Short mmCIF file of C-alpha atoms in Angstrom, two decimals:
data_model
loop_
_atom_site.label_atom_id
_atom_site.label_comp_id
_atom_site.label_asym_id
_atom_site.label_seq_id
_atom_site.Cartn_x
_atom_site.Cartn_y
_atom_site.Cartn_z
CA UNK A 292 110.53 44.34 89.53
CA UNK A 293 106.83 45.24 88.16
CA UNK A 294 106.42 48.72 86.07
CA UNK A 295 103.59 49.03 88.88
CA UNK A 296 106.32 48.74 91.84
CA UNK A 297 108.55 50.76 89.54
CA UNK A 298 105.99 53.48 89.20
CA UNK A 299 105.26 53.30 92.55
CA UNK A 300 109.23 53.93 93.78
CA UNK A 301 109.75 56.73 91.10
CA UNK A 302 107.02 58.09 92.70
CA UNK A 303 107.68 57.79 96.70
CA UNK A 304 111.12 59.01 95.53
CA UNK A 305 109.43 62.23 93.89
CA UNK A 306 111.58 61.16 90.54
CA UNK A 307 109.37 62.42 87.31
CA UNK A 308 108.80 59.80 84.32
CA UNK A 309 106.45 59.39 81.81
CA UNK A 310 105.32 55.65 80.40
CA UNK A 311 106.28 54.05 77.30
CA UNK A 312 105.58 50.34 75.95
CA UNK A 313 108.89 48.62 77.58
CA UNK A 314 110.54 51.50 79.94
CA UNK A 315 109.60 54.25 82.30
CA UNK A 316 111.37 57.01 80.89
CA UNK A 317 113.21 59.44 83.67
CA UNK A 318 115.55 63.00 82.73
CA UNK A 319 118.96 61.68 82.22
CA UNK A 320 121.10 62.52 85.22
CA UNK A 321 124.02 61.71 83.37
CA UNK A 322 124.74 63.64 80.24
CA UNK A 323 124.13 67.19 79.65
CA UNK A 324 123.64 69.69 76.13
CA UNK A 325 126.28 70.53 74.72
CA UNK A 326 125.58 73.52 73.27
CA UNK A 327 123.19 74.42 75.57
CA UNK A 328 124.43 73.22 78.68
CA UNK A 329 121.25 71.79 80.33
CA UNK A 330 120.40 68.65 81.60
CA UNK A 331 118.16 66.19 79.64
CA UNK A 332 114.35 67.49 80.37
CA UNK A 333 112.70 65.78 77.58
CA UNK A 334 112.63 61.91 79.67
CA UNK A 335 114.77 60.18 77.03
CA UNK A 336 116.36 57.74 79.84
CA UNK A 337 114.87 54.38 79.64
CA UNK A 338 114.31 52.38 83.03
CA UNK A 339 113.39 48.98 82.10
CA UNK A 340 111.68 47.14 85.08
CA UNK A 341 112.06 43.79 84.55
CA UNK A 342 116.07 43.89 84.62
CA UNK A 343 116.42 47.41 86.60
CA UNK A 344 118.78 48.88 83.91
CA UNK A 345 118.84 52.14 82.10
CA UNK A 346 119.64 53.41 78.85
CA UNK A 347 119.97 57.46 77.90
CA UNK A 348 118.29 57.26 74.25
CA UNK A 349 120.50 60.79 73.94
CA UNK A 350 124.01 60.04 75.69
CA UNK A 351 123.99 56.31 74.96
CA UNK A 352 124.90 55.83 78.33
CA UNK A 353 123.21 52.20 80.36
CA UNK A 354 123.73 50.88 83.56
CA UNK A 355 121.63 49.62 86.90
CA UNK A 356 118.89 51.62 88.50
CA UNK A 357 121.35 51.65 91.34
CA UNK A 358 123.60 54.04 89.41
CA UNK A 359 120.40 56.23 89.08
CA UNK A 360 119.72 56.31 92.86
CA UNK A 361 123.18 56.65 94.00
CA UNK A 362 123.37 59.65 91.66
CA UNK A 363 120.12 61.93 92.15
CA UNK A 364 119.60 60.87 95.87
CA UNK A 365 123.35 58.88 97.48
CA UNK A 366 121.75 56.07 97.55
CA UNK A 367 123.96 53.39 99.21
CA UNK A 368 123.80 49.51 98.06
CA UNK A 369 122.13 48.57 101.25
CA UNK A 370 119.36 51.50 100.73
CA UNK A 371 119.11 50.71 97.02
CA UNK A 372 118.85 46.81 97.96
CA UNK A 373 115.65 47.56 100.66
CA UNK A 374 114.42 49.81 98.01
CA UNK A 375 114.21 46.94 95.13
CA UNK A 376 113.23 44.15 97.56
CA UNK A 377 116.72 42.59 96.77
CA UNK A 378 119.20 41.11 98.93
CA UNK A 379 122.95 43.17 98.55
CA UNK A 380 124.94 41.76 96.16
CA UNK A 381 127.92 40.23 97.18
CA UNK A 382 130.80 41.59 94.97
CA UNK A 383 130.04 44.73 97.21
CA UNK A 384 131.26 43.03 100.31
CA UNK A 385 134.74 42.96 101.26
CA UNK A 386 136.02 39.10 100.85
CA UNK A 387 137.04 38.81 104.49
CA UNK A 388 133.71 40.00 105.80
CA UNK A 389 132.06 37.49 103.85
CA UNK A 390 134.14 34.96 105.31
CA UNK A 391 133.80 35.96 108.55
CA UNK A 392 129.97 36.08 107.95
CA UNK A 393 130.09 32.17 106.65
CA UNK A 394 132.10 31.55 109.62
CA UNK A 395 131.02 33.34 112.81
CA UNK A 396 127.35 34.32 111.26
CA UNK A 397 126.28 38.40 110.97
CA UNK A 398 127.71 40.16 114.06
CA UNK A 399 125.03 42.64 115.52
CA UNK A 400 126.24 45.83 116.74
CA UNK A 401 124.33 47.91 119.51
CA UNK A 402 123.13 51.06 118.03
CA UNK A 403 125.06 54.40 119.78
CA UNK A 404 122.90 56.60 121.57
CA UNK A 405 122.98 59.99 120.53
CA UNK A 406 124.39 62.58 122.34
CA UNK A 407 121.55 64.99 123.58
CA UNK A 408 122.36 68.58 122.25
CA UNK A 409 122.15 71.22 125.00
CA UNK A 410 122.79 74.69 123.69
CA UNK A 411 125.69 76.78 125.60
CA UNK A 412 125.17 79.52 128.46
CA UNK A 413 123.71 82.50 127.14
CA UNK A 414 120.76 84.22 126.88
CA UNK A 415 117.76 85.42 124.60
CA UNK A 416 118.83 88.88 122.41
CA UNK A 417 116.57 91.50 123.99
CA UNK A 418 117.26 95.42 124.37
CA UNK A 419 118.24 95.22 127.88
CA UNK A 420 120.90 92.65 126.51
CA UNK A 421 121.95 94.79 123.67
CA UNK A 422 122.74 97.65 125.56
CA UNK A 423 125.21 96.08 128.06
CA UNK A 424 127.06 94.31 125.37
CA UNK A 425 128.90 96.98 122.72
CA UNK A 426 130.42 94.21 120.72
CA UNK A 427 127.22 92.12 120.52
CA UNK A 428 125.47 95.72 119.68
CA UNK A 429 127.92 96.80 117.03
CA UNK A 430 127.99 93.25 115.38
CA UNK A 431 124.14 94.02 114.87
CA UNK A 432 124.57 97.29 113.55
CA UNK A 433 127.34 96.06 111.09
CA UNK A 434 124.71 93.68 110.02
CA UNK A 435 121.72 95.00 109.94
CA UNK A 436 120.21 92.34 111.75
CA UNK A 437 117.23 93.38 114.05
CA UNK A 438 116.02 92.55 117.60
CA UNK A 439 112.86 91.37 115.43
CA UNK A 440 115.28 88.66 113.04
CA UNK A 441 116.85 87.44 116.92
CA UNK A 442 113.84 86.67 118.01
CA UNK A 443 112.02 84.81 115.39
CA UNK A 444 115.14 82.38 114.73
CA UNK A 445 115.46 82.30 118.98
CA UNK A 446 119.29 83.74 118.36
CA UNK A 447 121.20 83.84 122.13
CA UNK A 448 124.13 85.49 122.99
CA UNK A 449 127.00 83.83 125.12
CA UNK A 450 128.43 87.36 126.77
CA UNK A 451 131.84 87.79 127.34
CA UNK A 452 133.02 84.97 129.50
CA UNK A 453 133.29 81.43 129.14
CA UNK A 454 134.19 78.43 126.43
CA UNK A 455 131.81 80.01 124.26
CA UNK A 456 132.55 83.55 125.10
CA UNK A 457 131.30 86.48 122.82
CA UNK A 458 129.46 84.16 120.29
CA UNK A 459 125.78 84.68 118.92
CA UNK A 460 123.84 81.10 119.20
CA UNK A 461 121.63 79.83 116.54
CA UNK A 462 119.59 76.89 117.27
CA UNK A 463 118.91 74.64 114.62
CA UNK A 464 115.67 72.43 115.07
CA UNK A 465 114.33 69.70 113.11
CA UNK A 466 110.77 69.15 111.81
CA UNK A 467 109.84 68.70 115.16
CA UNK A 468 110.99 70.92 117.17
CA UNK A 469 113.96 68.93 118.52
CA UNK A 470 117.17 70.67 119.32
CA UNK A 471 119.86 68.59 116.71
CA UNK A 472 122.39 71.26 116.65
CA UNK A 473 123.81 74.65 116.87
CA UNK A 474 126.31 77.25 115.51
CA UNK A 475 128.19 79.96 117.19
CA UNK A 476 129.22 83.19 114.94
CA UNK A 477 132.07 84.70 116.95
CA UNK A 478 130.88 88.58 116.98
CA UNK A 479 134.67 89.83 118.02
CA UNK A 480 136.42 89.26 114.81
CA UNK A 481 139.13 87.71 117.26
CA UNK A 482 138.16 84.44 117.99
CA UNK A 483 140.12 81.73 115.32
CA UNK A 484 137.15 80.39 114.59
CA UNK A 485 134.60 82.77 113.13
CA UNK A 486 132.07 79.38 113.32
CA UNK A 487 131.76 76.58 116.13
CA UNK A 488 129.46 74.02 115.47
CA UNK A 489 128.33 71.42 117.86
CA UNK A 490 125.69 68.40 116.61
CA UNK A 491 125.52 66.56 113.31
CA UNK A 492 124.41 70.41 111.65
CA UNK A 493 124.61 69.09 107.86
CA UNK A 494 121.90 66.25 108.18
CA UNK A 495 119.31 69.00 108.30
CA UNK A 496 118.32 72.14 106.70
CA UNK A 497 117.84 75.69 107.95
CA UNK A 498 114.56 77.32 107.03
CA UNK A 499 113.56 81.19 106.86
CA UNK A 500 110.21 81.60 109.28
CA UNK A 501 108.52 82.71 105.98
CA UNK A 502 107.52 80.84 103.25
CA UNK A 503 105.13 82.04 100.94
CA UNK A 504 103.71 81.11 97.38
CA UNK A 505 104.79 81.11 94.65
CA UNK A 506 107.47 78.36 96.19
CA UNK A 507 110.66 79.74 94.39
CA UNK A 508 112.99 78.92 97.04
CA UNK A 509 116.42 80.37 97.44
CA UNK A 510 119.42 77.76 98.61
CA UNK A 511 121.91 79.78 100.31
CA UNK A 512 125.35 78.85 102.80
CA UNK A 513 124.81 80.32 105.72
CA UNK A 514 121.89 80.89 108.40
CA UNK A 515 122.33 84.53 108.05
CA UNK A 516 122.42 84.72 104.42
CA UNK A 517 118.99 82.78 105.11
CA UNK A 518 118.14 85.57 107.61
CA UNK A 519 118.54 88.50 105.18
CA UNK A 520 116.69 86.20 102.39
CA UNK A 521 113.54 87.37 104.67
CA UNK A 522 111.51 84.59 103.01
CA UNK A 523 111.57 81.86 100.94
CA UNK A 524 115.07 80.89 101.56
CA UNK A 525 116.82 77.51 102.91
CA UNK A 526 120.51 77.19 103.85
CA UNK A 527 122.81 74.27 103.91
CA UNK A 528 125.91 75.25 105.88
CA UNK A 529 128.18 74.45 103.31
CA UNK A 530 129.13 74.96 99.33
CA UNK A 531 127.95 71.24 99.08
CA UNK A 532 125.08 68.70 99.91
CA UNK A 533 124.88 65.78 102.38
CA UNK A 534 122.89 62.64 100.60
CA UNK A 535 120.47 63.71 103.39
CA UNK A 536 119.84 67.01 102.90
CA UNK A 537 119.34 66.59 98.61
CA UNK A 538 116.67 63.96 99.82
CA UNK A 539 114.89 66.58 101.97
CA UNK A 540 114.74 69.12 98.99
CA UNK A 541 113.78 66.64 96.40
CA UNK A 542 111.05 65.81 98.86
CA UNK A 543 110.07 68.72 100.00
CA UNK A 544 106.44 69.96 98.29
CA UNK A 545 106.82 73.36 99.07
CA UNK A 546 109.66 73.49 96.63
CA UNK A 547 108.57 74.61 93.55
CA UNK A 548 111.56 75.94 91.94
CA UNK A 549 114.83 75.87 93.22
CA UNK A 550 117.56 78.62 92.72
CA UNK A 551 121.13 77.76 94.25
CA UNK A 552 122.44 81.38 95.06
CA UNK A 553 126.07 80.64 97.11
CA UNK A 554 128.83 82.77 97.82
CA UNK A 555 130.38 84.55 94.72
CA UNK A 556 133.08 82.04 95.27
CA UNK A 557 131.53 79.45 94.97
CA UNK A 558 129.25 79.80 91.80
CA UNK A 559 131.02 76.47 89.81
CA UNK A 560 130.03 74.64 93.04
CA UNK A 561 126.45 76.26 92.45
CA UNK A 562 126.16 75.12 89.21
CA UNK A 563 127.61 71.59 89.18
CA UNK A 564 124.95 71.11 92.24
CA UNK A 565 122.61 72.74 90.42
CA UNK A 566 123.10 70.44 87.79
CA UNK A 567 122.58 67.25 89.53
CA UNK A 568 119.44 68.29 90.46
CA UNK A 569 118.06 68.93 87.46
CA UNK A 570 116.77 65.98 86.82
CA UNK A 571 114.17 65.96 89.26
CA UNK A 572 113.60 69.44 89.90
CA UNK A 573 112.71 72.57 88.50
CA UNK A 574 116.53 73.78 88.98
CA UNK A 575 118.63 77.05 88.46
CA UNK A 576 121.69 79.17 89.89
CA UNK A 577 122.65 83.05 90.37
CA UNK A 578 126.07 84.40 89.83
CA UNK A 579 126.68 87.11 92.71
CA UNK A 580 128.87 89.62 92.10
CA UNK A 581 132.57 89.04 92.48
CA UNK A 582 132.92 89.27 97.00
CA UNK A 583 129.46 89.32 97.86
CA UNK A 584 127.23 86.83 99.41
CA UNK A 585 123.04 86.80 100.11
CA UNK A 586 124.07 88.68 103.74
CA UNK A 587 125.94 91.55 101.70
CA UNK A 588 123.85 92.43 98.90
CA UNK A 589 120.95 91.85 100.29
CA UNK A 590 117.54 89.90 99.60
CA UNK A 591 116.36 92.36 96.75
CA UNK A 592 119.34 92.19 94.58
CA UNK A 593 120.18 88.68 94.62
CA UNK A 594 115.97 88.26 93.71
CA UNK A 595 116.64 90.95 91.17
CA UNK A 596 119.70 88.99 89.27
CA UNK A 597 118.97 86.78 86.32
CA UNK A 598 118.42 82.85 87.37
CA UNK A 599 120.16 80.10 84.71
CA UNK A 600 117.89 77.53 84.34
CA UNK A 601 118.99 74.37 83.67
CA UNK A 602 116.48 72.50 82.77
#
């Protein structure tokens, strides 16, 4: 490969590096301070085009770009091998396909359809609604969540009968409106689930209406953690990433800053996540308070606690 077509890729892949006379130097993703505990921010891993390898001029550590994808974005071999204009090497085959492929040629498989995604029975949260349904009405209260909060993130309620019976229904759209998914918060405190999910919810992210400069975004669990964020917040349904949802932050422009701020339970998860980010973005994590979560303590004091940056 070129340094131009390396520059280029680092670039479309929103990785930073600076130039030197053999290498394009990238932050480390590997090795980390050890007094300080931060990743490497001062570019001192090597890239060298002409054989795609690496070498950390701080941890010593080498390898293939491919290690460098597959680490800051889950890059697979077959991604990595469209990325570099190189055909997939074929040590990363098992020896029985390979045979078969010598044999029989490449089989082709018929992509699956996807399922269309139809939300449940229910209907839009209005006041008319809230007043015939106590539970729905005291979950609210509970909560703190307003009529104004259903209606920007087009929350529905299920009512009391039916598969999906006594659940609130967010939507989850992506960047174009489409419906891909959506999640059902039991409001009864009864049901064995407290969650039901239907559609492929962790290859997207859930956004707060508002985002607003400066673009210090919050990372939160849940979409009403991201609810009581009131702006600036994104949640990932989970206390880890999907390959595809760390490519839509890195990639994201309105992301400035990002600060992971998870469950109180979850801070080491925070911070290891954190951590792998680091390398390409302006990165840091909260601690909450032992029990609490964004929903619980609310947007002002999780804003209000101090952010470890880590790089």
């Amino acid at each position: 490969m070129t340094t131009n077509k390396l520059q280029q890729t680092l670039k479309a892949l929103r990785i930073p590096f600076q130039e030197s006379t053999k290498c394009l130097n990238i932050n480390c993703p590997f090795c980390v301070g050890k007094s300080s505990g931060r990743r490497d921010d001062k570019f001192r891993c090597g890239i060298f085009p002409n054989v795609l390898r690496y070498y950390c001029f701080r941890c010593h550590r080498k390898g293939s770009f491919y290690d460098i994808l597959s680490t800051l974005l889950g890059y697979t071999r077959s991604e990595y091998a469209r990325t570099v204009d190189k055909a997939p090497d074929l040590q990363d085959k098992d020896v029985l396909d390979i045979i078969r492929e010598n044999l029989h040629g490449v089989p082709t498989v018929k992509a699956k359809k996807a399922d269309k995604i139809e939300l449940p029975p229910s209907r839009g949260v209005t006041p008319e609604l809230v007043g015939d349904q106590p539970l729905l009405r005291q979950f609210l209260v509970d909560r703190g969540i307003s009529l104004r909060t259903c209606s920007d993130y087009m929350v529905r309620y299920t009512g009391v009968a039916g598969q999906h019976a006594q659940r609130l229904i967010i939507p989850i759209y992506d960047d174009n409106q489409n419906l891909v998914a959506w999640q059902g918060r039991d409001v009864s405190s009864k049901a064995k689930l407290k969650y039901f999910t239907n559609g492929p919810i962790m290859d997207y992210l859930y956004w707060t209406v508002s985002v607003e400069p400066p673009y210090r975004i919050y990372l939160v669990e849940g979409a009403i953690d991201c609810w009581r964020m009131g702006h600036n917040a994104v949640t990932c349904f989970s206390k880890q990433l999907t390959r595809g949802q760390r490519a839509k932050l890195v990639t994201d422009d309105y992301i400035k800053e990002l600060v992971l701020c998870w469950d109180s339970d979850a801070y080491n998860e925070a911070r290891g996540t954190a951590l792998d980010l680091a390398p390409i973005m302006r990165t840091g994590v909260v601690r909450l308070p032992e029990g609490e979560d964004p929903d619980s303590l609310g947007a002002k004091a999780v804003r209000e606690l101090d952010i470890e940056w880590l790089n």
